PDB file of C-alpha atoms and ligand atoms in Angstrom:
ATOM      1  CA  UNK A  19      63.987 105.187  57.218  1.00 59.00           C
ATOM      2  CA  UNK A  20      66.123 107.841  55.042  1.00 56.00           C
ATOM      3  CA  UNK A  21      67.037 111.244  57.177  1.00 58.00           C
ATOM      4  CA  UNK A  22      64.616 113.764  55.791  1.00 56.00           C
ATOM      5  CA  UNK A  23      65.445 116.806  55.013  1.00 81.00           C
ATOM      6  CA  UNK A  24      63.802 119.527  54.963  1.00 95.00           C
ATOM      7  CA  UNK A  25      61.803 118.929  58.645  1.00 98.00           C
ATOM      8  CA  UNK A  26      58.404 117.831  57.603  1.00 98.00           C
ATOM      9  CA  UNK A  27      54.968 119.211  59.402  1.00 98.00           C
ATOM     10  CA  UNK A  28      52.037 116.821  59.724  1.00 98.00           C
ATOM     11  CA  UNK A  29      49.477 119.528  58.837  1.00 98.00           C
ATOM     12  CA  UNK A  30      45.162 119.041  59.049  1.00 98.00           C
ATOM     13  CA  UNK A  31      43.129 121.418  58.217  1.00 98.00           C
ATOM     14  CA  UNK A  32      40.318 122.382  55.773  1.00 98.00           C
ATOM     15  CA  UNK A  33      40.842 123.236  52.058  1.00 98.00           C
ATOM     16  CA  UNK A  34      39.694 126.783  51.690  1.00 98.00           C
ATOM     17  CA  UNK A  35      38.938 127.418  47.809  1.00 98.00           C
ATOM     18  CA  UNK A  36      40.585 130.711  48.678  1.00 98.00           C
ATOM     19  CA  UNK A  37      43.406 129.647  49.319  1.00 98.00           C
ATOM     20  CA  UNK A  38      43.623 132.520  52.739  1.00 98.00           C
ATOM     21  CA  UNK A  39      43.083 130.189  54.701  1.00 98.00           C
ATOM     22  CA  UNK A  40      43.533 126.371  55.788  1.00 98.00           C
ATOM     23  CA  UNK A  41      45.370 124.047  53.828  1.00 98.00           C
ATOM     24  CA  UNK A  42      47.014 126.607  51.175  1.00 98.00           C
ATOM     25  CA  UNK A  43      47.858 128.582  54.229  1.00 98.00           C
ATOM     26  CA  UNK A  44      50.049 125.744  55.647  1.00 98.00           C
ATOM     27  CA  UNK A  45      51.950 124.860  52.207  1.00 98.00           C
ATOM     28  CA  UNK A  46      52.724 128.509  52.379  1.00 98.00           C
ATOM     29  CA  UNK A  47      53.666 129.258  55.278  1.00 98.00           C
ATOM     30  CA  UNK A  48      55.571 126.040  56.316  1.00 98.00           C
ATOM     31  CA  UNK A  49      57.658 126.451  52.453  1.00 98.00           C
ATOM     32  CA  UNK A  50      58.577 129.510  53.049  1.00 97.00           C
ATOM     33  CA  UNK A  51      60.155 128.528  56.671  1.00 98.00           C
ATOM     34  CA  UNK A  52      61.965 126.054  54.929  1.00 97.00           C
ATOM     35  CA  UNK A  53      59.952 122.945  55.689  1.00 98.00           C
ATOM     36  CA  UNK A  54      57.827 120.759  53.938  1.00 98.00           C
ATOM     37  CA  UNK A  55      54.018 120.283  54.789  1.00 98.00           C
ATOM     38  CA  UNK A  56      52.659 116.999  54.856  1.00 98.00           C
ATOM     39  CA  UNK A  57      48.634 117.628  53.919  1.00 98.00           C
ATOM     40  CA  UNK A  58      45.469 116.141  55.731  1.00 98.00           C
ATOM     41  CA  UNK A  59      42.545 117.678  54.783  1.00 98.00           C
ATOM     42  CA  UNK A  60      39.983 117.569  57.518  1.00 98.00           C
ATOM     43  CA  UNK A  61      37.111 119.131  55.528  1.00 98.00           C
ATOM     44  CA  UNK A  62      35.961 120.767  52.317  1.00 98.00           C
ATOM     45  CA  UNK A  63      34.690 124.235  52.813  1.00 98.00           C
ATOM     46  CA  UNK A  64      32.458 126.397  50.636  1.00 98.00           C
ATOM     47  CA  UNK A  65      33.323 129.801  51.681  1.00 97.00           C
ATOM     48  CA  UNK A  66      34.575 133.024  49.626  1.00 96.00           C
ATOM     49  CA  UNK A  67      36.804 136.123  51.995  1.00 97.00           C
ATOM     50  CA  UNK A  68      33.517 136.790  53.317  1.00 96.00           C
ATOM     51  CA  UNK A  69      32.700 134.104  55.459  1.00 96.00           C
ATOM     52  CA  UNK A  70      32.425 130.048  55.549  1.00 96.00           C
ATOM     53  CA  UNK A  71      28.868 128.726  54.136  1.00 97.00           C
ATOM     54  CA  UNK A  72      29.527 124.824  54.911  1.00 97.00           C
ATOM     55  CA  UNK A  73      32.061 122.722  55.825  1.00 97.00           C
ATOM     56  CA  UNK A  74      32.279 119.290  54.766  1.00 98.00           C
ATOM     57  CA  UNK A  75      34.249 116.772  56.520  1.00 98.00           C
ATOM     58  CA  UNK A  76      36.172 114.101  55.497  1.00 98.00           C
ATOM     59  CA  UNK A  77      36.147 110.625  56.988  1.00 98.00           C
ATOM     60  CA  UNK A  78      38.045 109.926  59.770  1.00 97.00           C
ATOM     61  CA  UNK A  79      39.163 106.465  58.187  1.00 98.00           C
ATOM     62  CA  UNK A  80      40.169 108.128  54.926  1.00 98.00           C
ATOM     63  CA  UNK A  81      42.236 110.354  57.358  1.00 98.00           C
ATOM     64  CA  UNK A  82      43.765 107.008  59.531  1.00 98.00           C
ATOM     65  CA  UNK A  83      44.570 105.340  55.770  1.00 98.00           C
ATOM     66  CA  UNK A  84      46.300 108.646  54.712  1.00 98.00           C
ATOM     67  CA  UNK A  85      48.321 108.824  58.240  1.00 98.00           C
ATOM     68  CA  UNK A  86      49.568 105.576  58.361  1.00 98.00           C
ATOM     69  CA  UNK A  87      51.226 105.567  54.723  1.00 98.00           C
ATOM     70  CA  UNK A  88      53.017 108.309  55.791  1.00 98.00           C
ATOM     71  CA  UNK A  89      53.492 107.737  58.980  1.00 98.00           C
ATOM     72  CA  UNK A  90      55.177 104.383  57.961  1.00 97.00           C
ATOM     73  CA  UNK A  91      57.784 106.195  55.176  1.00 96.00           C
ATOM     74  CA  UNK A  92      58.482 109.557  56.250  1.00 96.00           C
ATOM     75  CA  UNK A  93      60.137 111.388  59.750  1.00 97.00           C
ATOM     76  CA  UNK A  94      57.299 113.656  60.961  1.00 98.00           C
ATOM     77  CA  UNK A  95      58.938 116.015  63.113  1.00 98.00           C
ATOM     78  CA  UNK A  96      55.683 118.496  64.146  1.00 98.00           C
ATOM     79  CA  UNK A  97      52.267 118.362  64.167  1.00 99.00           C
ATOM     80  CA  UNK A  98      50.129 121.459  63.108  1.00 98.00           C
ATOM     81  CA  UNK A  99      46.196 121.407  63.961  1.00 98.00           C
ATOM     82  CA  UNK A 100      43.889 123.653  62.043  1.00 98.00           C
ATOM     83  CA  UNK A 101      40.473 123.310  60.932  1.00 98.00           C
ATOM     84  CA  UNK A 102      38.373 119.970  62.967  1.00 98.00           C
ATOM     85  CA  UNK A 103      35.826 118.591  60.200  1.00 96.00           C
ATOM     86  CA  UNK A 104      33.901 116.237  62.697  1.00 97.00           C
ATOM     87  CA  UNK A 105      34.513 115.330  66.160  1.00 97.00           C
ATOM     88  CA  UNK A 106      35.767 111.820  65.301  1.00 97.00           C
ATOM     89  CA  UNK A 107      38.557 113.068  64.262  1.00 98.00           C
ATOM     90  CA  UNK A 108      39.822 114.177  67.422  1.00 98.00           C
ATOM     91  CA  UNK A 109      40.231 110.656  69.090  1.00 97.00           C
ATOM     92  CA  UNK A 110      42.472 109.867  65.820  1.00 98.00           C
ATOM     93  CA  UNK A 111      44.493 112.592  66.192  1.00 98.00           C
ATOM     94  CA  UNK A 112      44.906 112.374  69.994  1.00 98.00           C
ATOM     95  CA  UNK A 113      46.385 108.690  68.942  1.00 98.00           C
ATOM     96  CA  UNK A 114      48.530 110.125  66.333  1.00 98.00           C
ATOM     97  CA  UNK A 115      49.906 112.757  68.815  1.00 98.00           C
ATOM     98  CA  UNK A 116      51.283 110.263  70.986  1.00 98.00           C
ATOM     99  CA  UNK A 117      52.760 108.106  68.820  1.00 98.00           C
ATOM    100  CA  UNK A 118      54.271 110.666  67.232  1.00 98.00           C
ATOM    101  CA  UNK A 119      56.051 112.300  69.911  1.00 98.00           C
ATOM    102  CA  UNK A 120      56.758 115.593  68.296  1.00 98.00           C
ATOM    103  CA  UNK A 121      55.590 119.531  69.478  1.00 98.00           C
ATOM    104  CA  UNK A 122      51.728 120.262  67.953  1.00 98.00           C
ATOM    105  CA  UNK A 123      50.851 123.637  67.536  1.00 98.00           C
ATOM    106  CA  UNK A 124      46.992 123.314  67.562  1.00 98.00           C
ATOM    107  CA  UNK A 125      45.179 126.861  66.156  1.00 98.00           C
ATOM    108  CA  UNK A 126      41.722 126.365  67.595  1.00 97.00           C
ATOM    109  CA  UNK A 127      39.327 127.142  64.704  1.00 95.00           C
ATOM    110  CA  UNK A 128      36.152 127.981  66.336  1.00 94.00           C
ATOM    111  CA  UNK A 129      35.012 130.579  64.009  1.00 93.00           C
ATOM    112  CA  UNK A 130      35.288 132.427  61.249  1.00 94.00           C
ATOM    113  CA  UNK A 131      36.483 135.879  60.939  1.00 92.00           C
ATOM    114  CA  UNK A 132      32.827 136.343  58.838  1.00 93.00           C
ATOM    115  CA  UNK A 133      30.822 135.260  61.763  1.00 94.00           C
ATOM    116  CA  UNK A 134      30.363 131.715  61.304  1.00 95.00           C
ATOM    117  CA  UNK A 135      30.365 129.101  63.733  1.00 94.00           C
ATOM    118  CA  UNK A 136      33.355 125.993  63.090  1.00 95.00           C
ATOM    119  CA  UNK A 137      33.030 123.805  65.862  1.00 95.00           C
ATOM    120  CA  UNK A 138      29.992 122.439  67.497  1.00 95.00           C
ATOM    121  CA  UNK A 139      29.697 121.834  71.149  1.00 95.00           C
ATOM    122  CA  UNK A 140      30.869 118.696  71.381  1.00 97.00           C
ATOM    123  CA  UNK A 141      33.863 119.353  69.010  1.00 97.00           C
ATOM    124  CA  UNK A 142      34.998 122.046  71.465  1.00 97.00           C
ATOM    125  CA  UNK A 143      34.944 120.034  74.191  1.00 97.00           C
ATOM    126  CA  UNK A 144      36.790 116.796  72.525  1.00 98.00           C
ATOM    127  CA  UNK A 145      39.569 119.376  71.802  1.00 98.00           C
ATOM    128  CA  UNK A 146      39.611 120.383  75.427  1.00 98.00           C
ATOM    129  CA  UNK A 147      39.813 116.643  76.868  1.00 98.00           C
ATOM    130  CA  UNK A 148      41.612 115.283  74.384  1.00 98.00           C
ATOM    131  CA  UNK A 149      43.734 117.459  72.204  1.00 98.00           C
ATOM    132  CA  UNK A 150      44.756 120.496  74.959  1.00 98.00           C
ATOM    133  CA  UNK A 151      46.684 117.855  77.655  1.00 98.00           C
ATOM    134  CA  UNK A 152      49.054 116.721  74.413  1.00 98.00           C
ATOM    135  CA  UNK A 153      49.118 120.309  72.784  1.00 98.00           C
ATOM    136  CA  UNK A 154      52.917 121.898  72.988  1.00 98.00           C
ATOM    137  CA  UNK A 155      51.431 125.544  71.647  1.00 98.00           C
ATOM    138  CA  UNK A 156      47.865 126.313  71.557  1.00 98.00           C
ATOM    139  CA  UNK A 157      47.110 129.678  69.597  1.00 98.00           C
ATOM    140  CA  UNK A 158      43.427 131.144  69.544  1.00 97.00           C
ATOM    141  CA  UNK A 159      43.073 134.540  69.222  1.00 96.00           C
ATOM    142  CA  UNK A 160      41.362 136.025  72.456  1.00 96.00           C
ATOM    143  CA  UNK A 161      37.671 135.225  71.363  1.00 95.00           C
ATOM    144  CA  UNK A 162      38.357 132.274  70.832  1.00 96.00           C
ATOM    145  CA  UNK A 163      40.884 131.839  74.251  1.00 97.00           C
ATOM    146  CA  UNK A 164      37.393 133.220  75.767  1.00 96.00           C
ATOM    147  CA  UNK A 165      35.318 130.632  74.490  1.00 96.00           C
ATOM    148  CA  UNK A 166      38.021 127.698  75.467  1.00 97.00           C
ATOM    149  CA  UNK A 167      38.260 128.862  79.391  1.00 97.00           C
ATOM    150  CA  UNK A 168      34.363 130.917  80.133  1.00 93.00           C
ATOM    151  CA  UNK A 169      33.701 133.031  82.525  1.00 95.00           C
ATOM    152  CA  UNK A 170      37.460 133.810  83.842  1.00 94.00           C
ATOM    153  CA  UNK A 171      37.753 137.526  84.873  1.00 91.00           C
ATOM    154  CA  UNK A 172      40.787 138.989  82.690  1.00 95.00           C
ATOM    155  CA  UNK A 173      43.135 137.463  80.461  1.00 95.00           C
ATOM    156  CA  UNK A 174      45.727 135.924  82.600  1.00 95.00           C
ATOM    157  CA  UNK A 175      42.702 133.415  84.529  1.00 96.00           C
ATOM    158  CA  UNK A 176      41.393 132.416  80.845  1.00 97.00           C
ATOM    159  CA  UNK A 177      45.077 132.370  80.239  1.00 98.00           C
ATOM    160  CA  UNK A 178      45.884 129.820  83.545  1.00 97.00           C
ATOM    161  CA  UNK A 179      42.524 127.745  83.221  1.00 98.00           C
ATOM    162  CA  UNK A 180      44.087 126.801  79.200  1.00 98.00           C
ATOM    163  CA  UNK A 181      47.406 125.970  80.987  1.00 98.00           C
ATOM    164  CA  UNK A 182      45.624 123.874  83.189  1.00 97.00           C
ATOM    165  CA  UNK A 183      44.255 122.081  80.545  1.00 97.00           C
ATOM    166  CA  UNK A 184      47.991 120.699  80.486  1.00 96.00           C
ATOM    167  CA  UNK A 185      49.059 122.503  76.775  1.00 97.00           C
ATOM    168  CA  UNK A 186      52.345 123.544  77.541  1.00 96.00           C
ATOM    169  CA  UNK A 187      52.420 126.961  75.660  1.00 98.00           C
ATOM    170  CA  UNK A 188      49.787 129.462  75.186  1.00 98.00           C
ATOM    171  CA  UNK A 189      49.994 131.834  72.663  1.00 98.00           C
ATOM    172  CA  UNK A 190      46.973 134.221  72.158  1.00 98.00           C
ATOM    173  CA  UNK A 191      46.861 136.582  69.729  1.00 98.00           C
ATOM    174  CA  UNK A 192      45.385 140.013  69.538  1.00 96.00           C
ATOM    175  CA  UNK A 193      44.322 140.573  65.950  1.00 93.00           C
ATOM    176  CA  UNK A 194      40.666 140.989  66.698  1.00 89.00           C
ATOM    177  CA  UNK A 195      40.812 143.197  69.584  1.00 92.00           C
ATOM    178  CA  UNK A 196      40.643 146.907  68.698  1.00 92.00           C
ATOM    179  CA  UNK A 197      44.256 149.253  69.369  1.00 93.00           C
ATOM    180  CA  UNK A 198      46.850 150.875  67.349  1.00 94.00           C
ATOM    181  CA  UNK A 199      49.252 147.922  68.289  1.00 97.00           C
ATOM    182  CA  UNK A 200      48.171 144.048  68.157  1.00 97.00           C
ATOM    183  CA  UNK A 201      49.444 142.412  71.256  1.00 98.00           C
ATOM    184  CA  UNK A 202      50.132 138.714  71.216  1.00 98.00           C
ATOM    185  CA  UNK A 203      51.096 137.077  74.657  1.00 98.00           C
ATOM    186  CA  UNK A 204      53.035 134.288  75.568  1.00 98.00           C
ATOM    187  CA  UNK A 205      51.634 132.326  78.447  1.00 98.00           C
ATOM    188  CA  UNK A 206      53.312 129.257  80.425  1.00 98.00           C
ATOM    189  CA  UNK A 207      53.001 127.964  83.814  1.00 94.00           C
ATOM    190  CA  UNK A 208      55.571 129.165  86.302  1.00 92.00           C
ATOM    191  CA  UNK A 209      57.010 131.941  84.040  1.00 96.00           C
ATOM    192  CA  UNK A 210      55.868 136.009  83.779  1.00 97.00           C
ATOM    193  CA  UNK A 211      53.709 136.403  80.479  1.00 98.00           C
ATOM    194  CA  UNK A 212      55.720 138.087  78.043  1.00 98.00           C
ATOM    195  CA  UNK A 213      53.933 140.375  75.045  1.00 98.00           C
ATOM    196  CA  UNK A 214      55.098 140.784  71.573  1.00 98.00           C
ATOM    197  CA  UNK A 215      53.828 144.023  69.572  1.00 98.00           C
ATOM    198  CA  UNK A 216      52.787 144.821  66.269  1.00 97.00           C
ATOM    199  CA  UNK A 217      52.305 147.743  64.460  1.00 97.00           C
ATOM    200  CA  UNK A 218      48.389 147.333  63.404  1.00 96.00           C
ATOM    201  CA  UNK A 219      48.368 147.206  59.822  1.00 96.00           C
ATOM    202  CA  UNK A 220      44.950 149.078  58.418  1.00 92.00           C
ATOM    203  CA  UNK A 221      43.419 146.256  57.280  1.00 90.00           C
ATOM    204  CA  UNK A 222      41.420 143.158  57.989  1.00 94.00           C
ATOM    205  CA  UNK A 223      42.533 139.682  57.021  1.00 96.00           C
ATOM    206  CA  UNK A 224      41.545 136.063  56.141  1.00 97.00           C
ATOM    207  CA  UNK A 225      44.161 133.408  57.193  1.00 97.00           C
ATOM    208  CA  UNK A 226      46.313 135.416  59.236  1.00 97.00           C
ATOM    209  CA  UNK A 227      46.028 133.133  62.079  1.00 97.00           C
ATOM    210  CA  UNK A 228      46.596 129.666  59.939  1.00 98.00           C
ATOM    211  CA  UNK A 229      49.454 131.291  58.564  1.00 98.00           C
ATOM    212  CA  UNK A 230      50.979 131.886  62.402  1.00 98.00           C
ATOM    213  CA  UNK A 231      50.498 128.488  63.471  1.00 98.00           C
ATOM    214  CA  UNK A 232      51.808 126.788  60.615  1.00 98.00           C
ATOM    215  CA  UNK A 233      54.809 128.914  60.410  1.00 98.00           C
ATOM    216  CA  UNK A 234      55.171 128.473  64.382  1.00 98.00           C
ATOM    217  CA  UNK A 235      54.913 124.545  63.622  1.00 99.00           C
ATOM    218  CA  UNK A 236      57.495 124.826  60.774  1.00 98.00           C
ATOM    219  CA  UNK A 237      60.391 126.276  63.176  1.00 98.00           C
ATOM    220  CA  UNK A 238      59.693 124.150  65.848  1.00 98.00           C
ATOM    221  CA  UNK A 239      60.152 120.899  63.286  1.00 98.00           C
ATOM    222  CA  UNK A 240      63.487 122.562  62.353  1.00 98.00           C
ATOM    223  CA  UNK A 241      64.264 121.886  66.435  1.00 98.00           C
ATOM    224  CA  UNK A 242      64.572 125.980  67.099  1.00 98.00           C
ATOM    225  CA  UNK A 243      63.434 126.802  70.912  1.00 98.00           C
ATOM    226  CA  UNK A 244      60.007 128.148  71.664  1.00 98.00           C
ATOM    227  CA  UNK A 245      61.082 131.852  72.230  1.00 98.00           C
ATOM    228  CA  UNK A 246      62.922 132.108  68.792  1.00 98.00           C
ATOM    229  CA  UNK A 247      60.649 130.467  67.142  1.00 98.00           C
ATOM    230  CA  UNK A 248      57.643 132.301  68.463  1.00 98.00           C
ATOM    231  CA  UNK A 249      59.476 135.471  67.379  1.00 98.00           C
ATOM    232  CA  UNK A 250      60.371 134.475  63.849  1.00 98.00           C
ATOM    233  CA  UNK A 251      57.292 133.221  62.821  1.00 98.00           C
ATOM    234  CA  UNK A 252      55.311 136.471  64.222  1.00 98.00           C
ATOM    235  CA  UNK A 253      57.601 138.712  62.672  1.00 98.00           C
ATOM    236  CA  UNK A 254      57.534 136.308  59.107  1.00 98.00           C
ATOM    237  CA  UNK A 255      53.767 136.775  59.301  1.00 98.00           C
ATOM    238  CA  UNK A 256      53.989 140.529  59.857  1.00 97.00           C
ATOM    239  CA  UNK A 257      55.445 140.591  56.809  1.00 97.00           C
ATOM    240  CA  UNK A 258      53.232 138.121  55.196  1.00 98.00           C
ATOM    241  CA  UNK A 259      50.398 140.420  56.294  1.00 97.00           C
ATOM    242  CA  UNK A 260      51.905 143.613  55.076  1.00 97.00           C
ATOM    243  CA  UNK A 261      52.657 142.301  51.464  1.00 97.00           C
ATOM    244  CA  UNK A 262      48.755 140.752  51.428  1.00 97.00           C
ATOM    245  CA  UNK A 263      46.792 140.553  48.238  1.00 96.00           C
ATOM    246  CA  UNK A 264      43.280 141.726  47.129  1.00 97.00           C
ATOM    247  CA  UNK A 265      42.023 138.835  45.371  1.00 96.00           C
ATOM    248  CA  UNK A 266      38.113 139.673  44.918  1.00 96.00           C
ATOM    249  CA  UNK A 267      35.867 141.084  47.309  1.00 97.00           C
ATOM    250  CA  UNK A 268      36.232 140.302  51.523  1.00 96.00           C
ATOM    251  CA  UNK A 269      39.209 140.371  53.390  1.00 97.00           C
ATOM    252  CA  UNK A 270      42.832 140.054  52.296  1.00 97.00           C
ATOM    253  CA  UNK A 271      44.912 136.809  52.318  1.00 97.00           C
ATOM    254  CA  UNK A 272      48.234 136.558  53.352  1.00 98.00           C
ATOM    255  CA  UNK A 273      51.531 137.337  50.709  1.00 97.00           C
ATOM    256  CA  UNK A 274      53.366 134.359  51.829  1.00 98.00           C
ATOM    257  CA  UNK A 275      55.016 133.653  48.385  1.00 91.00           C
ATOM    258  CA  UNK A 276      56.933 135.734  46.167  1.00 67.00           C
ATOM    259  CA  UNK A 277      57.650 138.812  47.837  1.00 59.00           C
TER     260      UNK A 277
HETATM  261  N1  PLP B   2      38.597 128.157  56.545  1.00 82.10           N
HETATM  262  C1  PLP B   2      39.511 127.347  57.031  1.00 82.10           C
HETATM  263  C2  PLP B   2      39.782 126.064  56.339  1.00 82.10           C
HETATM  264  C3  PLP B   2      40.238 127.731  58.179  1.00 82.10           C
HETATM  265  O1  PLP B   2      41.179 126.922  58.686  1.00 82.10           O
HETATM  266  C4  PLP B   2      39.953 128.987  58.799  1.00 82.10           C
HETATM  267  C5  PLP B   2      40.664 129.446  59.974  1.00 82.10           C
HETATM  268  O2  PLP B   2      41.582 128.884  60.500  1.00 82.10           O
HETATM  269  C6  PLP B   2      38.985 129.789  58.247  1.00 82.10           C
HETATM  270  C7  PLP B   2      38.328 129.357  57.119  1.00 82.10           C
HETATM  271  C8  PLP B   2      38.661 131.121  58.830  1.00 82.10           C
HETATM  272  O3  PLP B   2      39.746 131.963  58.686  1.00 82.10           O
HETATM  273  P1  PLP B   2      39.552 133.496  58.984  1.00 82.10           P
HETATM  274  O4  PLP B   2      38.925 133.571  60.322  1.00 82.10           O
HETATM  275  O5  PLP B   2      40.908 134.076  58.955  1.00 82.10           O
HETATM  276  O6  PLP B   2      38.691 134.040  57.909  1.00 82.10           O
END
């Protein structure tokens, strides 16, 4: 197999006509880190910057047919987890993930930042048998690190009973809880938690947390360590987020191009 290069990210997630969100979000973000994203879509949405109306999955065996083609002539070297469209598709990617062999940052869609509800019961829980023990960095915001570990009594128990899942890095972000500064903490077992700040920019956003992962997933393809490249891609969506663009009515997307 040729030597690839730039490092290529295995990326599924759903197409957001939006293009915040999702699939754009992942081009974007892993482009502008100097990667190249490798596209699975996991489900059609209908949504606008409001909020998600449907989501329409795609077939887990168009999905296998589209991994093993590329699987079998390219050098995958991360694995970043977005949007689930069905709950099949969890068992495929658990396979993929150990074949694979490479760090998966998986951002835990659960719901949208309109209100609406992603994942069903049972897709929550595949993701927490299957997906968490082979995860290298899981990133939910803290709603959503709520909803993963229930009824823990402050951040660092919801924080332990993810780690005990077996994902290796925990990153959750503070976007949607309120405070001049958005706090994002770094969680792994056997080391102090350590908290990155942001200014909070006056504005609310659709994609921001796509855009993190995939950047995350783009350094750690390029082989940087997990402290740099947790850094880097916070601070490159900072900026992504401060140059964001009004493109009808809703939320902002993300400026990750031309800036
Ligand atoms: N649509 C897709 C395809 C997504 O992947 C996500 C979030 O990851 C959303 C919508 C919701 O994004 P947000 O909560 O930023 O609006």
């Amino acid at each position: 197999m040729p030597q690839t290069s730039p490092p290529l990210v295995l990326c599924l997630s759903g197409h957001d006509p939006t293009g915040g969100a999702g699939v754009h979000a992942d081009i974007e973000a892993v482009g502008a880190q100097g990667a190249h994203a490798l596209t699975l879509v996991s489900a059609l949405t209908v949504q606008d910057c409001h909020d998600v109306q449907r989501v329409v999955p795609v077939p887990a065996a168009t999905l296998a047919e589209q991994f093993e083609l590329l699987a079998a002539s390219t050098r995958i070297a991360a694995i970043k987890i977005g949007l689930l469209g069905a709950v099949e598709q969890v068992a495929l990617l658990a396979r993929w993930i150990e074949r694979l062999r490479v760090p998966v940052v998986l951002d835990p869609v659960l719901r949208a930042g309109g209100g609406s509800e992603l994942a069903s019961a049972e897709l929550q829980g595949a993701v927490l048998e299957q997906l968490l023990p082979r995860v290298t960095v899981l990133t939910p915001n803290r709603a959503e690190a709520r909803r993963l570990a229930p009824g823990q009594a402050n951040p660092e128990a919801c924080a332990a009973a993810l780690l005990a899942r077996g994902c290796a890095h925990l990153l959750v972000t503070g976007g949607d809880e309120p405070g001049a500064e958005v706090v994002n903490t770094w969680y792994r077992t056997n080391a102090a938690p350590v908290a990155f700040r942001w200014p909070r920019l006056p504005e609310t956003f659709h994609g921001a947390g796509c855009t993190l992962a995939a950047a995350l997933a783009a350094r750690l393809a390029s082989g940087e360590a997990m402290a740099p490249a947790l850094d880097a891609a916070q601070r490159w969506t900072q900026a992504a987020l401060a140059h964001a663009r009004t493109i009808g009515e809703g939320r902002r997307i993300p400026g990750r191009i031309l800036r």
